[in-house]
Amino acid sequence: MSIIIYQAKKIITMNPSNPEGTHVAVRDGLILGVGFLAELVGWGEYSLDTSFADHIIVPGFVEAHAHVMAGGMMLLPYMGYFERKLPNGETAPGIKSYDELVKALKSIAADLSDPDEPLVAVGFDPIYFPDQPRLSRHDLDKVSSTRPIYLHHASGHLATVNTAMLETNGVTKDMKVEGLGRQADGELDGELREPAAMACCKTGNRIVQRINQTEQALRDFGALACNAGITTCTDLGGASILAPQLLDMWQEVTAEASFPLRVAQYNVPAMPGAAAAFDEVADQFVALRKQESEKLRFPGIKFILDGSIQGFSALIDEPGYYSGEDHGQLLTVPEQFADWLRPFHRASINVHMHCNGNLTQQLAIDTVEKILREDPWLDHRHTITHAQLTTQAQLRKMATLGLCANFFTNHLWYWGDQHYDITVGPERANSLEPCASALREGVSFSIHSDAGVTPLGSLHTMWCAVNRLTPSGRILGEIEKISPYEALKAVTISGAYQLHLDDEIGSLEAGKKADFAVLQEDPLSIDPMNIRDIEVWGTVLAGTKHPAAGQSSR
Amino acid sequence: MIGFTVLGGYLGVGKTTLLNNILRDNGLRNTLPGEGYGKSRRIALLINDFGDINIDAKLIESQTDNQINLANGCVCCTLTDGFTNAVETLLEASPKPDHIIVEASGVADVNNLSQYGHSEELKLASIIVVADAETVRRKASDKYVAKTIQRQLKAADLILLNKVDLIETSEAADLGAWLNELTAGVPVASCVKCDVPMSLIFDLESHGNNISDEAHAHEQYSSWSFSTTKTGTRAALETFMQGLGSDVLRCKGVIVDDVGNRLTLQVVGSRKEIELQASEATTNSAADKAVDRAIGIELVAIGMSNAFDTAKLDSMVKSLFGDAD
Ligand SMILES: [Zn+2]
């Protein structure tokens, strides 16, 4: 029953009743109290840990929407436009030109011993090369004319392959699959669009599909989270119901003492778009919940209701997309959605609904209203995740219904310019992720990275909500900026609230878990433009220190 | 090659009724001359939910969570593990199915789904979209699904316009004109309770009388056929195919050309295709040759009785292939 008191330069608790302190006392992984040393010594004999005396302690970040198995993607070489942090703490540089791409792929190819082994890389996105001719097999042939190459795009909906990859898979211009990109002369250009075409190059596609389900992927994600100060990650789209055979692996890895992360897994109850006997799934879920362990929780389920804005597959209302072809589509029959939701709602299971388009979101809001009329549950905390184009009317209604929002603020940086110029146009781009409006209307909200769609990093996600800056230097919607304090709330206690875990995590408060993010600087007083650059020492999880890669545990 | 059919249509239009009709049908046989001719066809249905499917318990041979095997050779699989896994499982099974029908969800993009039908082992046979005569126009302007419904109808090779008994004749004419304009002429087969000749969906019986018997059982439909022992040419067959109007819902033909190649014509609504089934060099066995000599040219077609212009077909074949035997 030993007590450790951690000393810090400043402790920000996110507990409004006791907002700050310099010391936090921990016993058995739980917080005894936060305050000055003199306020804590009364708990009994303690040891004082001063290793954070020059650091700022905040509640461990709660990533509100990520994909833990995205750690698997980190096992593959990264070819994205923006630099990306790796589990070992190193940074993979951003690829800004086709020449850099060819050079990077060549150097990876040089390290492979088997000349026939396919080279599979991820993260490329043609949306950042609008002035270039579309990347084709001819560009990748410059890397190798014999080794098959499969370049998986960031969207997950596209790949570009070289000629050798087409040939080893017997893909010819005579094949009729629509998603096979073609040159003007009818020959294949090496681009594969959508799963049916991507599956044609099996030897590359398989590697991307299967890499995700490994122990290494899970451990790598844990390391990435720790490097970013995250102590709880909402795994929004887990597979323990659809793939129960993986549950043992999850239990084993998360139970390892060195695994530095609590995972709040939201299972998808059926393949996107497919129906299932949802009342049976609700029963399975209740059974699954009995298998919760210290670092693996099952707070609720997730439904995916549409596609993405940049893929033009989110369902948006009038006046529609600003340019480009509208592929907006629901993944559920609207009349059926209440039947899907009802069994979970009745069993008091929290539901998170992926809605990128505001029309999709309208369906979610109206359906929740309908089931609330049937079965009142005031404290449901059902959440619209992404919620990017939420309108003012929707916020007013969400506040009334008790719906939470989980905004994808990283979009402001990663696709903000594209939303302004191409997808939804200036007005809607300026009111993307309307955090300030949500605050004003009283809608509880969190913010997220959707890693691996964008990199994991709560400080970056905060920075987006606070600054609303785009790579071209635009400020998207000055009026929707929120303060660093509100942004910190959104990556801590408000994230926990949506998981019904705000009584255990998300703030530093007597009786709650001793989960901290340990920062080099104070995110509330630093120049807001530098929030994303604050160095993270690492985390403390249930009282145990987990240094980030490159930091030593003193 | 395994035939691949996508069955689309919104919630409640009658897709499940059609699937039940298919499962009940016991007379589905391979009709292409050559190996396997006349054997019963193994149909695999990939469906969203077993719950709505009525299968006669006597017909069930074995059953798992995700698959029901029927005595008539049909297999029913659920899509709970996802579409690609379900297809992979079917292709690994022995014996493999002859034809796969995938039931698309009510909001699925049937054209996207149909792209899986072009692979080493699969051949896209058709995209069939069922529409509810009473509600289709309203759904095609619904705030949530308008574009989805319109996309489905446009992507169809053949539209099964179900529940036509629920609308007035004048309404039906209006609806037909509207559909025709929206889809740029996709052929439409009207029906009640999705009761259509199975030959609209599967290979037509080109030998014997089964086809005409079946079409007669659905008096709304009539069939037409032509047969001669004379050979034809690919060019003539192509001219015939191009000349088919939207009154021809389904057509199939086998011809042996003047150098001994065997060509097949497959038409499902607006999907029309001629394929070389066997070249002279590969048609080696005496039995095959005998079959070919007996065939010459065989053509069969189905249309709605009230709209089927068989006189036009007669005059086309007469000018292209000469008189029937
Ligand atoms: Zn996601």
Short mmCIF file of C-alpha atoms in Angstrom, two decimals, chain B:
data_model
loop_
_atom_site.label_atom_id
_atom_site.label_comp_id
_atom_site.label_asym_id
_atom_site.label_seq_id
_atom_site.Cartn_x
_atom_site.Cartn_y
_atom_site.Cartn_z
CA MET B 1 -16.77 -19.84 -65.59
CA ILE B 2 -19.24 -19.33 -62.77
CA GLY B 3 -22.11 -17.01 -63.58
CA PHE B 4 -22.49 -14.06 -61.23
CA THR B 5 -25.73 -12.17 -60.77
CA VAL B 6 -26.28 -9.15 -58.58
CA LEU B 7 -29.81 -8.86 -57.28
CA GLY B 8 -30.57 -5.32 -56.15
CA GLY B 9 -33.55 -3.28 -55.09
CA TYR B 10 -34.78 -1.31 -52.10
CA LEU B 11 -36.19 -2.70 -48.86
CA GLY B 12 -39.57 -4.34 -49.34
CA VAL B 13 -39.62 -4.53 -53.13
CA GLY B 14 -39.70 -8.35 -53.23
CA LYS B 15 -36.09 -9.49 -53.50
CA THR B 16 -36.64 -12.13 -50.84
CA THR B 17 -39.75 -13.38 -52.62
CA LEU B 18 -37.68 -13.83 -55.73
CA LEU B 19 -34.98 -15.68 -53.79
CA ASN B 20 -37.61 -17.97 -52.33
CA ASN B 21 -38.94 -18.62 -55.83
CA ILE B 22 -35.46 -19.55 -56.98
CA LEU B 23 -34.92 -21.92 -54.06
CA ARG B 24 -38.25 -23.61 -54.68
CA ASP B 25 -37.47 -24.19 -58.31
CA ASN B 26 -36.06 -27.62 -58.90
CA GLY B 27 -35.63 -27.64 -62.61
CA LEU B 28 -32.57 -25.52 -63.11
CA ARG B 29 -30.29 -27.32 -65.47
CA ASN B 30 -27.18 -26.61 -67.42
CA THR B 31 -28.22 -25.88 -70.95
CA LEU B 32 -24.99 -25.26 -72.76
CA PRO B 33 -24.12 -28.13 -75.04
CA GLY B 34 -20.91 -29.93 -74.12
CA GLU B 35 -19.65 -31.14 -70.77
CA GLY B 36 -22.21 -31.06 -68.04
CA TYR B 37 -25.09 -30.60 -70.39
CA GLY B 38 -28.43 -31.33 -68.82
CA LYS B 39 -27.06 -31.66 -65.27
CA SER B 40 -28.84 -29.73 -62.58
CA ARG B 41 -27.25 -26.41 -61.76
CA ARG B 42 -25.84 -25.62 -58.36
CA ILE B 43 -27.05 -22.19 -57.46
CA ALA B 44 -25.40 -20.36 -54.57
CA LEU B 45 -27.34 -17.53 -52.98
CA LEU B 46 -25.48 -14.98 -50.90
CA ILE B 47 -28.07 -13.31 -48.73
CA ASN B 48 -28.19 -10.71 -46.02
CA ASP B 49 -30.29 -12.54 -43.52
CA PHE B 50 -31.56 -16.12 -43.23
CA GLY B 51 -34.48 -14.82 -41.25
CA ASP B 52 -36.64 -13.98 -44.25
CA ILE B 53 -35.86 -17.03 -46.34
CA ASN B 54 -38.38 -19.87 -46.37
CA ILE B 55 -36.75 -23.15 -46.98
CA ASP B 56 -38.74 -26.37 -46.92
CA ALA B 57 -37.16 -28.33 -44.08
CA LYS B 58 -37.34 -31.50 -46.19
CA LEU B 59 -34.99 -29.87 -48.67
CA ILE B 60 -32.27 -29.08 -46.14
CA GLU B 61 -29.38 -31.47 -46.30
CA SER B 62 -27.06 -29.79 -43.86
CA GLN B 63 -26.74 -26.47 -42.11
CA THR B 64 -24.19 -24.32 -40.29
CA ASP B 65 -24.46 -20.79 -38.89
CA ASN B 66 -23.50 -19.29 -42.20
CA GLN B 67 -24.55 -21.87 -44.77
CA ILE B 68 -27.51 -24.06 -45.70
CA ASN B 69 -27.04 -26.87 -48.22
CA LEU B 70 -30.12 -28.02 -50.09
CA ALA B 71 -30.88 -31.38 -51.65
CA ASN B 72 -31.39 -29.76 -55.05
CA GLY B 73 -27.78 -28.64 -55.05
CA CYS B 74 -28.45 -25.06 -54.03
CA VAL B 75 -26.42 -23.39 -51.31
CA CYS B 76 -27.50 -20.42 -49.21
CA CYS B 77 -24.82 -18.36 -47.47
CA THR B 78 -25.09 -15.32 -45.26
CA LEU B 79 -22.94 -12.29 -45.79
CA THR B 80 -22.09 -11.87 -42.10
CA ASP B 81 -18.39 -12.42 -42.79
CA GLY B 82 -18.47 -9.99 -45.63
CA PHE B 83 -18.94 -10.44 -49.30
CA THR B 84 -15.40 -11.29 -50.37
CA ASN B 85 -15.01 -13.96 -47.69
CA ALA B 86 -18.34 -15.52 -48.65
CA VAL B 87 -17.34 -15.71 -52.32
CA GLU B 88 -13.92 -17.08 -51.43
CA THR B 89 -15.52 -19.84 -49.34
CA LEU B 90 -17.82 -20.76 -52.22
CA LEU B 91 -14.98 -20.88 -54.72
CA GLU B 92 -12.96 -23.14 -52.41
CA ALA B 93 -15.90 -25.56 -51.99
CA SER B 94 -16.19 -28.76 -53.94
CA PRO B 95 -18.18 -29.02 -56.07
CA LYS B 96 -18.17 -25.35 -56.94
CA PRO B 97 -21.44 -23.64 -57.69
CA ASP B 98 -22.46 -23.03 -61.30
CA HIS B 99 -24.00 -19.69 -60.58
CA ILE B 100 -23.78 -17.22 -57.72
CA ILE B 101 -26.51 -14.74 -56.95
CA VAL B 102 -25.67 -12.04 -54.45
CA GLU B 103 -28.48 -10.20 -52.74
CA ALA B 104 -27.39 -6.59 -52.46
CA SER B 105 -28.55 -4.56 -49.48
CA GLY B 106 -31.37 -2.12 -50.16
CA VAL B 107 -28.98 0.80 -50.49
CA ALA B 108 -26.04 -0.95 -52.14
CA ASP B 109 -24.40 0.39 -55.25
CA VAL B 110 -25.14 -2.59 -57.49
CA ASN B 111 -22.71 -1.49 -60.17
CA ASN B 112 -19.82 -1.45 -57.69
CA LEU B 113 -20.81 -4.86 -56.42
CA SER B 114 -21.05 -6.24 -59.95
CA GLN B 115 -17.37 -5.49 -60.53
CA TYR B 116 -16.54 -8.57 -58.46
CA GLY B 117 -18.15 -10.55 -61.28
CA HIS B 118 -15.16 -10.00 -63.53
CA SER B 119 -12.47 -12.36 -62.35
CA GLU B 120 -10.60 -15.49 -63.28
CA GLU B 121 -13.42 -17.70 -62.09
CA LEU B 122 -16.49 -15.47 -62.20
CA LYS B 123 -18.33 -14.01 -65.11
CA LEU B 124 -20.87 -11.28 -64.61
CA ALA B 125 -24.17 -12.62 -65.95
CA SER B 126 -26.50 -9.79 -65.01
CA ILE B 127 -27.53 -7.02 -62.67
CA ILE B 128 -31.19 -7.53 -61.84
CA VAL B 129 -32.94 -4.79 -59.92
CA VAL B 130 -36.37 -5.33 -58.41
CA ALA B 131 -38.60 -2.27 -58.12
CA ASP B 132 -41.94 -1.86 -56.36
CA ALA B 133 -44.41 -0.48 -58.90
CA GLU B 134 -46.35 1.28 -56.17
CA THR B 135 -43.47 3.06 -54.42
CA VAL B 136 -40.52 3.30 -56.78
CA ARG B 137 -41.21 6.84 -57.97
CA ARG B 138 -41.68 8.14 -54.45
CA LYS B 139 -38.46 6.46 -53.30
CA ALA B 140 -36.62 7.87 -56.29
CA SER B 141 -37.26 11.33 -54.89
CA ASP B 142 -36.85 10.51 -51.18
CA LYS B 143 -34.53 12.89 -49.32
CA TYR B 144 -32.22 10.14 -48.12
CA VAL B 145 -32.21 7.58 -50.89
CA ALA B 146 -33.24 9.33 -54.13
CA LYS B 147 -29.82 9.16 -55.72
CA THR B 148 -29.22 5.64 -54.50
CA ILE B 149 -32.46 4.37 -56.03
CA GLN B 150 -31.84 6.18 -59.29
CA ARG B 151 -28.30 4.79 -59.44
CA GLN B 152 -29.60 1.25 -58.90
CA LEU B 153 -32.23 1.51 -61.63
CA LYS B 154 -29.76 2.98 -64.11
CA ALA B 155 -27.20 0.28 -63.38
CA ALA B 156 -29.70 -2.56 -63.96
CA ASP B 157 -29.52 -4.81 -67.00
CA LEU B 158 -33.09 -5.83 -66.33
CA ILE B 159 -35.66 -4.30 -64.00
CA LEU B 160 -38.26 -6.57 -62.44
CA LEU B 161 -41.20 -4.25 -61.84
CA ASN B 162 -42.99 -6.07 -59.05
CA LYS B 163 -46.48 -5.60 -57.56
CA VAL B 164 -47.93 -4.30 -60.81
CA ASP B 165 -51.34 -5.56 -59.63
CA LEU B 166 -51.38 -2.70 -57.13
CA ILE B 167 -51.41 0.06 -59.74
CA GLU B 168 -53.93 1.14 -62.38
CA THR B 169 -53.25 0.52 -66.04
CA SER B 170 -52.94 4.23 -66.76
CA GLU B 171 -50.47 4.58 -63.94
CA ALA B 172 -48.50 1.65 -65.32
CA ALA B 173 -48.07 3.39 -68.67
CA ASP B 174 -46.87 6.55 -66.94
CA LEU B 175 -44.49 4.60 -64.76
CA GLY B 176 -43.11 2.75 -67.77
CA ALA B 177 -42.41 6.01 -69.57
CA TRP B 178 -40.77 7.47 -66.46
CA LEU B 179 -38.54 4.41 -65.98
CA ASN B 180 -37.64 4.39 -69.65
CA GLU B 181 -36.52 7.99 -69.51
CA LEU B 182 -34.63 7.64 -66.23
CA THR B 183 -32.74 4.54 -67.30
CA ALA B 184 -32.38 5.27 -71.01
CA GLY B 185 -34.28 2.19 -72.01
CA VAL B 186 -33.36 -0.60 -69.56
CA PRO B 187 -35.83 -3.45 -70.34
CA VAL B 188 -38.57 -3.92 -67.76
CA ALA B 189 -40.29 -7.20 -66.84
CA SER B 190 -43.55 -6.67 -64.99
CA CYS B 191 -44.61 -9.18 -62.40
CA VAL B 192 -46.66 -9.95 -59.31
CA LYS B 193 -45.00 -11.61 -56.29
CA CYS B 194 -41.82 -11.65 -58.33
CA ASP B 195 -43.26 -14.59 -60.23
CA VAL B 196 -41.11 -14.60 -63.35
CA PRO B 197 -39.78 -17.42 -65.49
CA MET B 198 -36.47 -18.59 -63.98
CA SER B 199 -35.09 -18.47 -67.49
CA LEU B 200 -35.06 -14.68 -67.21
CA ILE B 201 -32.28 -15.04 -64.67
CA PHE B 202 -30.56 -18.30 -65.48
CA ASP B 203 -29.50 -19.84 -68.76
CA LEU B 204 -32.40 -20.50 -71.04
CA GLU B 205 -33.17 -24.03 -72.00
CA SER B 206 -32.18 -24.05 -75.61
CA HIS B 207 -32.95 -27.69 -76.22
CA GLY B 208 -36.24 -29.36 -75.63
CA ASN B 209 -39.39 -27.65 -74.63
CA ASN B 210 -38.68 -26.55 -71.10
CA ILE B 211 -38.35 -22.89 -71.95
CA SER B 212 -41.65 -22.62 -73.70
CA ASP B 213 -43.37 -24.71 -71.03
CA GLU B 214 -42.07 -22.43 -68.38
CA ALA B 215 -42.93 -19.22 -70.15
CA HIS B 216 -46.42 -20.56 -70.73
CA ALA B 217 -46.75 -21.12 -67.03
CA HIS B 218 -46.37 -17.37 -66.71
CA GLU B 219 -48.93 -16.22 -69.19
CA GLN B 220 -47.70 -12.68 -69.11
CA TYR B 221 -44.55 -13.92 -70.82
CA SER B 222 -44.09 -15.50 -74.21
CA SER B 223 -41.15 -17.11 -75.85
CA TRP B 224 -39.83 -17.20 -79.36
CA SER B 225 -37.35 -19.57 -80.93
CA PHE B 226 -35.54 -20.29 -84.11
CA SER B 227 -33.51 -23.28 -85.10
CA THR B 228 -31.71 -24.53 -88.16
CA THR B 229 -28.92 -26.99 -88.90
CA LYS B 230 -27.34 -24.49 -91.28
CA THR B 231 -24.25 -22.64 -90.04
CA GLY B 232 -24.08 -18.86 -89.55
CA THR B 233 -21.47 -16.14 -89.23
CA ARG B 234 -20.34 -14.06 -86.30
CA ALA B 235 -21.19 -10.90 -88.24
CA ALA B 236 -24.78 -12.03 -88.74
CA LEU B 237 -25.10 -12.91 -85.07
CA GLU B 238 -23.80 -9.49 -84.14
CA THR B 239 -26.29 -7.79 -86.44
CA PHE B 240 -29.05 -9.85 -84.82
CA MET B 241 -27.89 -8.86 -81.33
CA GLN B 242 -27.73 -5.17 -82.16
CA GLY B 243 -31.20 -5.35 -83.63
CA LEU B 244 -32.83 -6.62 -80.42
CA GLY B 245 -35.21 -4.07 -78.92
CA SER B 246 -36.01 -3.47 -75.27
CA ASP B 247 -39.04 -5.75 -75.69
CA VAL B 248 -36.58 -8.66 -75.64
CA LEU B 249 -36.01 -9.32 -71.94
CA ARG B 250 -33.82 -12.34 -72.43
CA CYS B 251 -32.25 -14.08 -75.36
CA LYS B 252 -29.77 -16.82 -75.81
CA GLY B 253 -28.29 -18.44 -78.84
CA VAL B 254 -25.74 -20.96 -79.91
CA ILE B 255 -24.42 -20.94 -83.43
CA VAL B 256 -21.78 -22.91 -85.20
CA ASP B 257 -20.07 -20.72 -87.75
CA ASP B 258 -18.83 -21.68 -91.20
CA VAL B 259 -15.38 -22.71 -89.91
CA GLY B 260 -16.69 -24.78 -87.03
CA ASN B 261 -16.37 -22.32 -84.10
CA ARG B 262 -19.18 -22.47 -81.61
CA LEU B 263 -20.40 -19.02 -80.48
CA THR B 264 -22.89 -18.19 -77.79
CA LEU B 265 -25.11 -15.16 -77.55
CA GLN B 266 -26.21 -14.08 -74.08
CA VAL B 267 -28.70 -11.29 -73.57
CA VAL B 268 -30.14 -10.27 -70.21
CA GLY B 269 -32.03 -7.03 -70.73
CA SER B 270 -29.53 -4.48 -71.86
CA ARG B 271 -26.48 -6.71 -71.25
CA LYS B 272 -25.64 -8.30 -74.58
CA GLU B 273 -22.61 -10.41 -75.35
CA ILE B 274 -21.26 -12.83 -77.91
CA GLU B 275 -18.59 -15.27 -76.81
CA LEU B 276 -16.52 -17.89 -78.46
CA GLN B 277 -17.45 -20.99 -76.51
CA ALA B 278 -15.31 -23.50 -78.39
CA SER B 279 -13.12 -23.04 -81.39
CA GLU B 280 -12.98 -25.59 -84.18
CA ALA B 281 -9.62 -26.78 -82.91
CA THR B 282 -10.84 -27.57 -79.40
CA THR B 283 -14.11 -29.24 -80.38
CA ASN B 284 -12.44 -32.58 -80.73
CA SER B 285 -14.68 -35.30 -79.48
CA ALA B 286 -16.96 -37.03 -81.88
CA ALA B 287 -19.81 -36.40 -79.47
CA ASP B 288 -19.17 -32.67 -79.52
CA LYS B 289 -19.00 -32.65 -83.27
CA ALA B 290 -22.24 -34.53 -83.46
CA VAL B 291 -23.87 -32.03 -81.14
CA ASP B 292 -22.56 -29.17 -83.23
CA ARG B 293 -23.79 -30.70 -86.46
CA ALA B 294 -27.17 -31.02 -84.92
CA ILE B 295 -27.18 -27.43 -83.65
CA GLY B 296 -26.31 -25.17 -86.54
CA ILE B 297 -28.15 -22.16 -85.16
CA GLU B 298 -30.42 -22.09 -82.13
CA LEU B 299 -31.97 -18.92 -80.81
CA VAL B 300 -34.54 -18.42 -78.07
CA ALA B 301 -35.98 -15.26 -76.57
CA ILE B 302 -38.51 -14.16 -73.97
CA GLY B 303 -40.60 -11.02 -73.78
CA MET B 304 -43.76 -9.71 -72.13
CA SER B 305 -46.69 -11.10 -74.10
CA ASN B 306 -48.29 -7.70 -74.58
CA ALA B 307 -45.15 -6.09 -75.96
CA PHE B 308 -43.09 -8.83 -77.57
CA ASP B 309 -42.46 -8.10 -81.25
CA THR B 310 -41.82 -11.64 -82.48
CA ALA B 311 -42.59 -10.69 -86.07
CA LYS B 312 -39.52 -8.45 -86.02
CA LEU B 313 -37.38 -11.33 -84.72
CA ASP B 314 -38.77 -13.60 -87.44
CA SER B 315 -37.89 -11.18 -90.18
CA MET B 316 -34.42 -10.52 -88.72
CA VAL B 317 -33.45 -14.19 -88.63
CA LYS B 318 -34.92 -14.81 -92.05
CA SER B 319 -32.76 -12.14 -93.62
CA LEU B 320 -29.66 -13.07 -91.61
CA PHE B 321 -29.82 -16.86 -91.40
CA GLY B 322 -32.47 -17.98 -93.89
CA ASP B 323 -35.46 -20.17 -93.15
CA ALA B 324 -35.84 -22.35 -90.10
CA ASP B 325 -35.61 -26.12 -90.59
#
